Short mmCIF file of C-alpha atoms and ligand atoms in Angstrom, two decimals:
data_model
loop_
_atom_site.label_atom_id
_atom_site.label_comp_id
_atom_site.label_asym_id
_atom_site.label_seq_id
_atom_site.Cartn_x
_atom_site.Cartn_y
_atom_site.Cartn_z
CA MET A 6 32.72 0.77 -25.81
CA THR A 7 29.95 2.23 -27.82
CA ARG A 8 27.51 0.32 -25.75
CA ASN A 9 28.96 1.72 -22.45
CA THR A 10 28.91 5.33 -24.13
CA SER A 11 25.21 4.99 -25.23
CA LEU A 12 24.26 3.67 -21.68
CA LEU A 13 26.18 6.71 -20.20
CA THR A 14 24.19 9.13 -22.60
CA ALA A 15 21.01 7.48 -21.56
CA LEU A 16 21.74 7.85 -17.87
CA ALA A 17 22.61 11.44 -18.37
CA ALA A 18 19.53 12.13 -20.12
CA ALA A 19 17.52 10.44 -17.42
CA ALA A 20 19.34 12.45 -14.78
CA MET A 21 18.51 15.75 -16.76
CA MET A 22 14.84 14.60 -16.97
CA PHE A 23 14.67 14.09 -13.35
CA PRO A 24 16.65 16.90 -11.62
CA ALA A 25 15.20 15.96 -8.17
CA ALA A 26 16.58 12.46 -8.29
CA ALA A 27 17.72 11.12 -4.93
CA THR A 28 21.34 11.29 -5.88
CA PRO A 29 22.31 14.78 -7.34
CA ALA A 30 25.63 15.48 -8.34
CA ILE A 31 28.20 16.28 -5.60
CA PRO A 32 28.22 19.90 -4.71
CA GLU A 33 30.97 22.15 -6.08
CA SER A 34 31.85 23.22 -2.79
CA PHE A 35 32.61 19.74 -1.37
CA SER A 36 36.14 18.93 -0.34
CA GLU A 37 38.42 16.52 -2.04
CA ALA A 38 38.21 14.05 0.91
CA ALA A 39 34.39 13.98 0.60
CA ARG A 40 34.49 13.60 -3.28
CA ALA A 41 36.77 10.60 -2.65
CA ARG A 42 34.42 9.05 0.05
CA LEU A 43 31.51 9.68 -2.28
CA ALA A 44 33.08 8.27 -5.51
CA ASP A 45 31.25 5.00 -5.25
CA ALA A 46 27.95 6.62 -4.43
CA VAL A 47 24.97 4.45 -5.33
CA GLU A 48 21.71 6.06 -6.67
CA LEU A 49 19.35 5.90 -3.84
CA GLU A 50 15.62 5.50 -4.21
CA ALA A 51 13.48 8.70 -3.95
CA ASN A 52 11.90 9.36 -0.59
CA GLU A 53 8.33 10.61 0.20
CA ASN A 54 9.64 12.26 3.39
CA ALA A 55 12.78 13.63 4.83
CA LEU A 56 14.74 14.11 8.00
CA ASN A 57 14.59 17.46 9.35
CA VAL A 58 18.00 18.63 10.15
CA VAL A 59 18.53 21.45 12.47
CA TYR A 60 21.56 23.40 13.59
CA PHE A 61 20.76 25.00 16.90
CA VAL A 62 23.05 27.57 18.40
CA GLY A 63 22.59 29.71 21.74
CA SER A 64 22.05 33.40 21.49
CA ASP A 65 25.85 34.02 22.22
CA ARG A 66 27.24 31.74 19.60
CA GLU A 67 27.66 31.61 15.86
CA PRO A 68 27.76 28.25 14.09
CA VAL A 69 31.15 26.55 13.87
CA ALA A 70 33.09 27.70 10.77
CA ASP A 71 32.14 26.00 7.52
CA TYR A 72 29.40 23.94 9.17
CA GLU A 73 27.10 23.70 6.02
CA ARG A 74 29.90 22.11 3.96
CA ARG A 75 31.28 19.68 6.82
CA ILE A 76 27.68 18.69 7.97
CA SER A 77 26.47 18.24 4.34
CA GLU A 78 29.44 15.95 3.50
CA LEU A 79 28.91 14.03 6.77
CA LEU A 80 25.18 13.55 6.02
CA LEU A 81 25.52 12.52 2.31
CA TYR A 82 28.30 9.95 3.38
CA LEU A 83 26.07 8.50 5.97
CA GLN A 84 23.01 8.56 3.86
CA GLN A 85 25.04 6.44 1.42
CA TYR A 86 26.15 4.15 4.30
CA TYR A 87 22.58 3.61 5.40
CA GLY A 88 21.43 3.05 1.77
CA LYS A 89 24.22 0.37 0.90
CA GLU A 90 23.43 -1.45 4.16
CA MET A 91 19.73 -1.47 3.35
CA ALA A 92 20.52 -2.87 -0.01
CA ARG A 93 22.93 -5.53 1.36
CA ASN A 94 20.15 -6.65 3.76
CA GLY A 95 17.69 -6.83 0.87
CA PHE A 96 15.72 -3.83 1.21
CA GLY A 97 17.00 -1.82 -1.82
CA PRO A 98 19.21 1.22 -1.86
CA ARG A 99 17.04 3.31 0.55
CA ALA A 100 18.10 5.81 3.16
CA PHE A 101 16.68 8.55 5.26
CA GLY A 102 15.55 11.36 2.98
CA LEU A 103 17.43 14.78 2.92
CA ILE A 104 16.26 17.99 1.45
CA ARG A 105 18.88 19.39 -0.91
CA LYS A 106 19.44 22.91 -1.93
CA PRO A 107 19.85 23.90 -5.46
CA ASP A 108 23.62 23.74 -5.08
CA GLY A 109 23.40 20.09 -3.97
CA MET A 110 24.19 21.04 -0.32
CA VAL A 111 21.86 19.66 2.47
CA ASP A 112 19.18 22.15 3.66
CA ILE A 113 20.30 22.49 7.17
CA LEU A 114 17.91 24.67 9.10
CA LEU A 115 19.69 27.04 11.33
CA VAL A 116 17.65 27.82 14.59
CA ARG A 117 19.08 30.36 16.97
CA GLY A 118 18.14 29.77 20.60
CA LYS A 119 16.77 32.57 22.89
CA GLU A 120 19.27 31.90 25.49
CA PRO A 121 23.01 31.47 25.81
CA GLY A 122 24.61 28.12 24.57
CA GLU A 123 25.31 26.92 28.27
CA VAL A 124 21.66 27.00 28.82
CA TYR A 125 21.09 24.13 26.29
CA GLY A 126 23.87 21.94 27.83
CA TYR A 127 23.39 18.43 28.54
CA SER A 128 23.21 18.87 32.27
CA ASN A 129 20.81 21.75 32.01
CA GLY A 130 17.97 19.64 30.15
CA GLY A 131 19.06 21.19 27.01
CA ALA A 132 17.39 18.69 24.92
CA ASN A 133 13.84 19.68 26.04
CA LYS A 134 14.64 23.32 25.91
CA SER A 135 15.88 23.25 22.37
CA LEU A 136 13.25 21.00 21.21
CA ALA A 137 10.65 23.49 22.50
CA GLU A 138 12.11 26.24 20.55
CA ILE A 139 12.71 24.10 17.49
CA ASP A 140 8.94 23.33 17.74
CA GLU A 141 7.98 27.08 17.75
CA PHE A 142 10.28 27.48 14.69
CA PHE A 143 8.48 24.74 12.83
CA LYS A 144 4.99 26.32 13.90
CA ALA A 145 6.22 29.47 12.23
CA HIS A 146 7.74 27.87 9.31
CA PRO A 147 5.53 24.67 8.47
CA GLU A 148 6.89 24.60 5.07
CA LYS A 149 10.33 23.60 6.60
CA LYS A 150 9.01 20.55 8.23
CA HIS A 151 9.28 17.46 6.03
CA GLY A 152 8.51 14.65 8.44
CA VAL A 153 8.39 13.71 12.09
CA HIS A 154 11.95 12.92 12.73
CA THR A 155 14.30 15.54 13.67
CA PHE A 156 18.08 15.51 14.05
CA VAL A 157 19.52 18.40 16.18
CA ILE A 158 23.16 19.41 16.00
CA MET A 159 24.62 21.71 18.58
CA PRO A 160 28.16 23.04 18.65
CA THR A 161 30.25 21.92 21.48
CA LEU A 162 30.30 23.92 24.65
CA TYR A 163 33.28 26.22 25.04
CA ASN A 164 34.42 26.29 28.63
CA ASP A 165 37.08 24.99 30.97
CA GLU A 166 35.96 21.41 30.25
CA TYR A 167 35.03 21.44 26.58
CA HIS A 168 36.35 22.94 23.46
CA ASP A 169 37.31 22.03 19.90
CA GLU A 170 40.13 19.44 21.10
CA ALA A 171 37.45 17.93 23.81
CA PRO A 172 34.06 18.54 22.33
CA GLY A 173 31.10 17.71 24.60
CA GLY A 174 28.65 19.31 27.17
CA VAL A 175 25.67 19.30 24.89
CA PRO A 176 22.90 16.69 24.51
CA PHE A 177 23.98 13.66 22.60
CA TYR A 178 21.35 10.79 22.32
CA GLY A 179 18.31 9.61 20.52
CA TYR A 180 15.05 10.72 22.10
CA GLY A 181 11.69 9.47 20.62
CA LYS A 182 11.47 10.90 17.01
CA CYS A 183 14.58 13.22 17.82
CA CYS A 184 18.22 12.79 18.25
CA PHE A 185 21.11 14.98 19.12
CA ALA A 186 24.81 15.09 17.97
CA LEU A 187 27.47 17.80 18.17
CA ASP A 188 29.68 19.86 16.18
CA TYR A 189 33.19 21.32 16.63
CA ALA A 190 35.84 22.86 14.46
CA HIS A 191 37.60 19.37 13.30
CA PHE A 192 34.43 17.52 12.77
CA ASP A 193 35.42 16.94 9.03
CA ILE A 194 35.33 13.86 6.92
CA ARG A 195 38.89 14.38 5.98
CA TYR A 196 39.94 13.25 9.32
CA LEU A 197 37.74 10.01 9.31
CA GLY A 198 39.91 6.90 9.78
CA GLU A 199 43.14 8.94 10.31
CA LYS A 200 45.52 7.56 12.95
CA SER A 201 45.52 10.78 14.94
CA LEU A 202 43.87 12.56 17.80
CA ARG A 203 41.52 14.05 15.24
CA GLY A 204 41.00 10.73 13.69
CA LYS A 205 40.00 9.15 17.04
CA LEU A 206 37.87 12.16 17.79
CA MET A 207 36.09 11.60 14.46
CA THR A 208 35.18 8.06 15.20
CA LYS A 209 33.83 8.84 18.46
CA TRP A 210 31.62 11.80 17.24
CA TYR A 211 30.74 10.72 13.86
CA GLY A 212 30.28 7.20 15.03
CA GLY A 213 28.05 8.65 17.86
CA PHE A 214 26.27 10.95 15.06
CA ALA A 215 25.47 7.65 13.06
CA HIS A 216 24.44 5.72 15.97
CA GLU A 217 22.18 8.50 17.70
CA LEU A 218 20.48 9.13 14.33
CA GLY A 219 19.71 5.32 14.23
CA HIS A 220 17.98 5.94 17.56
CA GLY A 221 16.10 8.98 16.14
CA LEU A 222 14.73 6.67 13.19
CA ASN A 223 13.39 4.21 15.62
CA LEU A 224 16.36 1.80 16.19
CA PRO A 225 16.86 0.07 19.53
CA HIS A 226 20.31 -1.33 20.40
CA ASN A 227 21.24 -4.56 19.09
CA THR A 228 24.20 -6.66 17.77
CA GLY A 229 24.65 -9.52 15.24
CA THR A 230 25.28 -13.26 15.67
CA VAL A 231 28.67 -14.57 16.42
CA SER A 232 29.29 -15.30 12.57
CA GLN A 233 27.91 -11.96 11.37
CA ASN A 234 30.17 -10.21 13.72
CA ALA A 235 33.18 -12.24 12.59
CA ALA A 236 32.21 -11.44 8.90
CA MET A 237 31.12 -7.86 9.03
CA GLY A 238 32.52 -6.29 12.37
CA THR A 239 30.56 -4.37 14.87
CA ALA A 240 26.89 -3.39 14.60
CA LEU A 241 26.25 0.12 14.38
CA MET A 242 23.51 -0.10 16.96
CA GLY A 243 25.63 -2.11 19.26
CA ALA A 244 29.22 -0.79 19.95
CA GLY A 245 29.45 0.54 16.34
CA ASN A 246 29.40 4.20 17.63
CA MET A 247 33.04 3.45 18.53
CA THR A 248 34.11 1.88 15.43
CA PHE A 249 32.40 3.64 12.52
CA GLY A 250 34.88 4.90 10.06
CA SER A 251 38.03 3.25 11.66
CA SER A 252 36.97 -0.50 11.30
CA PRO A 253 34.08 -2.42 9.65
CA THR A 254 30.68 -1.45 11.02
CA TYR A 255 27.31 -2.76 9.86
CA LEU A 256 23.57 -2.45 10.20
CA THR A 257 21.91 -5.85 11.19
CA LYS A 258 18.96 -7.09 8.99
CA ALA A 259 16.69 -6.39 12.01
CA SER A 260 17.59 -2.86 12.04
CA SER A 261 17.04 -2.60 8.29
CA ALA A 262 13.46 -4.35 8.72
CA ILE A 263 12.63 -1.47 11.23
CA LEU A 264 13.99 1.28 8.95
CA ASP A 265 11.88 -0.24 6.07
CA ARG A 266 8.87 1.12 7.83
CA SER A 267 10.53 4.33 9.50
CA GLN A 268 8.72 7.49 8.00
CA THR A 269 11.88 8.97 6.47
CA PHE A 270 12.69 5.96 4.60
CA ALA A 271 9.28 5.73 2.85
CA ARG A 272 9.45 5.30 -0.95
CA LYS A 273 8.21 8.37 -3.05
CA GLY A 274 4.45 7.87 -3.42
CA ASP A 275 4.03 5.84 0.04
CA LYS A 276 1.29 8.00 1.80
CA THR A 277 1.25 5.72 4.85
CA GLU A 278 0.01 7.72 7.97
CA PHE A 279 2.94 6.67 10.10
CA TYR A 280 2.76 6.16 13.93
CA GLY A 281 -0.94 6.78 14.26
CA GLU A 282 -3.02 4.81 16.71
CA PRO A 283 -2.59 1.07 15.87
CA GLN A 284 -5.73 -0.33 14.09
CA HIS A 285 -5.23 -3.89 14.75
CA ALA A 286 -2.82 -5.36 17.46
CA PRO A 287 -1.25 -8.53 16.22
CA THR A 288 -2.05 -11.79 18.16
CA VAL A 289 -0.23 -15.23 18.00
CA SER A 290 -1.53 -18.57 18.39
CA GLU A 291 -0.04 -22.19 18.21
CA ALA A 292 3.21 -20.66 19.60
CA SER A 293 6.20 -22.97 20.62
CA LEU A 294 9.86 -22.65 21.50
CA VAL A 295 11.78 -25.86 21.44
CA TYR A 296 15.36 -26.51 21.95
CA LYS A 297 16.63 -29.21 19.71
CA ASP A 298 19.84 -30.14 17.91
CA ASN A 299 21.89 -27.35 19.58
CA ALA A 300 19.22 -24.66 18.44
CA LEU A 301 16.12 -22.97 19.64
CA HIS A 302 13.28 -23.31 17.27
CA LEU A 303 10.51 -20.66 17.43
CA LYS A 304 7.21 -21.04 15.65
CA PHE A 305 3.70 -19.51 15.81
CA ARG A 306 0.71 -18.35 13.84
CA LEU A 307 0.44 -14.69 13.42
CA HIS A 308 -2.79 -12.97 13.12
CA GLY A 309 -3.10 -9.26 12.29
CA GLN A 310 -1.11 -6.88 10.09
CA CYS A 311 2.42 -7.00 10.28
CA ASP A 312 5.35 -6.38 7.76
CA HIS A 313 8.22 -7.80 9.64
CA VAL A 314 9.03 -9.89 12.77
CA ASN A 315 12.45 -9.24 14.58
CA VAL A 316 13.64 -11.45 17.47
CA TYR A 317 16.09 -10.31 20.09
CA MET A 318 17.94 -12.49 22.62
CA GLN A 319 19.65 -10.72 25.43
CA ASP A 320 21.15 -11.21 28.97
CA PRO A 321 19.64 -9.24 31.98
CA PRO A 322 19.04 -6.47 32.88
CA TYR A 323 16.39 -6.13 30.30
CA VAL A 324 16.28 -2.39 30.13
CA VAL A 325 17.09 0.51 27.53
CA ASN A 326 21.06 1.10 27.44
CA ARG A 327 21.75 -2.28 28.91
CA ASP A 328 20.57 -3.97 25.61
CA TYR A 329 23.82 -3.25 23.41
CA ASP A 330 24.17 -7.29 23.66
CA ALA A 331 20.71 -8.09 22.23
CA VAL A 332 21.31 -10.48 19.33
CA ALA A 333 19.05 -9.67 16.62
CA PHE A 334 17.38 -11.89 14.16
CA THR A 335 14.59 -11.51 11.52
CA ALA A 336 12.07 -14.45 11.43
CA ASP A 337 10.73 -16.10 8.21
CA MET A 338 7.12 -15.43 7.55
CA ALA A 339 5.17 -17.82 5.35
CA ALA A 340 2.44 -16.66 2.80
CA PRO A 341 -0.77 -15.94 4.26
CA ALA A 342 -3.12 -18.75 4.85
CA GLU A 343 -6.94 -18.35 3.71
CA ASP A 344 -7.91 -16.52 6.90
CA GLY A 345 -4.92 -14.17 6.42
CA SER A 346 -2.90 -15.61 9.22
CA ARG A 347 0.70 -16.43 8.41
CA GLU A 348 3.33 -19.09 9.99
CA VAL A 349 6.39 -17.40 11.48
CA SER A 350 9.46 -19.43 12.20
CA LEU A 351 12.98 -18.97 13.25
CA THR A 352 15.92 -21.02 14.29
CA ILE A 353 18.54 -19.78 16.62
CA PRO A 354 21.73 -21.94 16.55
CA ARG A 355 23.10 -21.68 20.04
CA PRO A 356 26.74 -21.12 19.32
CA GLU A 357 25.64 -17.98 17.56
CA LEU A 358 24.67 -16.54 20.86
CA ASP A 359 27.99 -17.28 22.46
CA GLY A 360 28.45 -13.50 23.26
CA LEU A 361 25.58 -13.91 25.74
CA LYS A 362 27.35 -15.30 28.98
CA MET A 363 24.53 -15.41 31.56
CA ASP A 364 22.21 -18.15 32.44
CA ASP A 365 19.04 -15.98 32.31
CA LYS A 366 17.76 -15.11 28.88
CA GLN A 367 15.13 -12.97 27.41
CA ILE A 368 13.62 -13.52 24.01
CA GLY A 369 11.96 -10.59 22.79
CA VAL A 370 9.72 -10.83 19.59
CA TYR A 371 8.95 -7.43 17.90
CA PHE A 372 6.09 -7.19 15.35
CA LEU A 373 6.58 -4.18 12.88
CA GLN A 374 3.57 -2.99 11.31
CA HIS A 375 3.14 -1.23 7.99
CA ASP A 376 2.67 2.21 9.59
CA GLY A 377 5.83 1.82 11.75
CA ASN A 378 3.88 0.84 14.95
CA ARG A 379 5.43 -1.97 16.85
CA PHE A 380 4.43 -4.39 19.27
CA ARG A 381 6.61 -6.71 21.52
CA TRP A 382 6.26 -10.07 23.31
CA ASN A 383 8.77 -11.13 25.79
CA THR A 384 9.54 -14.55 27.28
CA GLU A 385 12.40 -15.32 30.02
CA PHE A 386 14.04 -18.53 30.70
CA LYS A 387 17.05 -20.03 32.06
CA TRP A 388 19.71 -22.22 29.94
CA SER A 389 20.19 -24.34 33.02
CA GLU A 390 16.61 -25.45 32.77
CA VAL A 391 16.95 -26.38 29.02
CA SER A 392 18.07 -29.68 27.58
CA GLU A 393 17.58 -31.46 24.26
CA GLY A 394 13.78 -31.51 23.46
CA THR A 395 12.67 -28.93 26.13
CA SER A 396 9.77 -27.06 25.28
CA ILE A 397 10.27 -23.60 26.82
CA PRO A 398 7.01 -22.13 28.16
CA LEU A 399 6.26 -18.83 26.42
CA ASN A 400 4.82 -15.92 28.26
CA PRO A 401 0.90 -16.21 27.82
CA GLU A 402 0.58 -12.33 27.58
CA GLN A 403 0.05 -11.46 23.90
CA PRO A 404 2.09 -8.67 22.09
CA PHE A 405 1.75 -5.33 23.74
CA LYS A 406 2.33 -1.93 22.03
CA ALA A 407 5.94 -0.88 22.44
CA GLY A 408 6.89 2.89 22.29
CA TYR A 409 9.99 4.13 20.75
ZN1 ZN B 16 22.61 3.99 21.71
#
């Protein structure tokens, strides 16, 4: 008892010494539902940069009532989710940074558009139009920009088709370093997981909010292996936008490896210049991909700077938004040899790919550099041409720079 008390006293003293700690107290204005959701909050590591959170409204609109409290609650709960998943995957309790106001609420930047809300609709190219105006806002207020990743939240359109019971009509996707989500009157954490229409809408739009933010933080689509999905549910960057908050939803280790080198996740003191011109493209040698004992064995020697190697297996077509099925792995990297090169290896048991039904396969190897740049290297093959002992020819083309 005494020991616990003195530990608590020590923690309280530490908290007072560092008022800008990553996990300040829950704001006074937070709802009971949010307090309950944040009751098991973990202390997150402090960030060097932060996500810009912009609430963008058309000139004929006001923000949806109580948006600061509702969006702050949703962002802090999501920050905890990402932090806990990063810790579970071995990267420490780290999440995207958020700027907090003195009262603990998230500093959400309200940007008012020059034109009516409809002009910024999904079908009007509202993403580009709003981003251009947000850019102007940051040029006029450079002190409000805390990193290169920006999350834009717009209220639903209100017309014959869209309203608070059927929100929509505004941009809703990840877009380079930006992503879009929407707001509506019942977008409130108290409905999360509720078996009601508002509960269903909440999973749809909050799951989407969590998933699109993942894209805006550099994440591609992916899913886990058969056994990971059985144990942990649905990958957030797979179909997790439809399960988040209502059934178990997780981040793959491959997603965490990418976030490890995403600018908003950088630890306090990490002064890396993210996403600049890559200094050294990685190259591979002595590469082999062999099918043996019901598993694919990938092995190669890696030359050049690289923090993580992810491997994705998927069915065709191999294009964006048809890649939800990409089963993600992180490869093992041995300690550097004398010349700095490292041996990289990965074993993929075939039963773990049972969700992939087609004969054609692509194996995509992603090289994640310290400054967040990534390179990829793809090889395609057919299962029907593979049997015990087959050595699958790897594409001779070396890793090429991949965009986001
Ligand atoms: Zn997506």
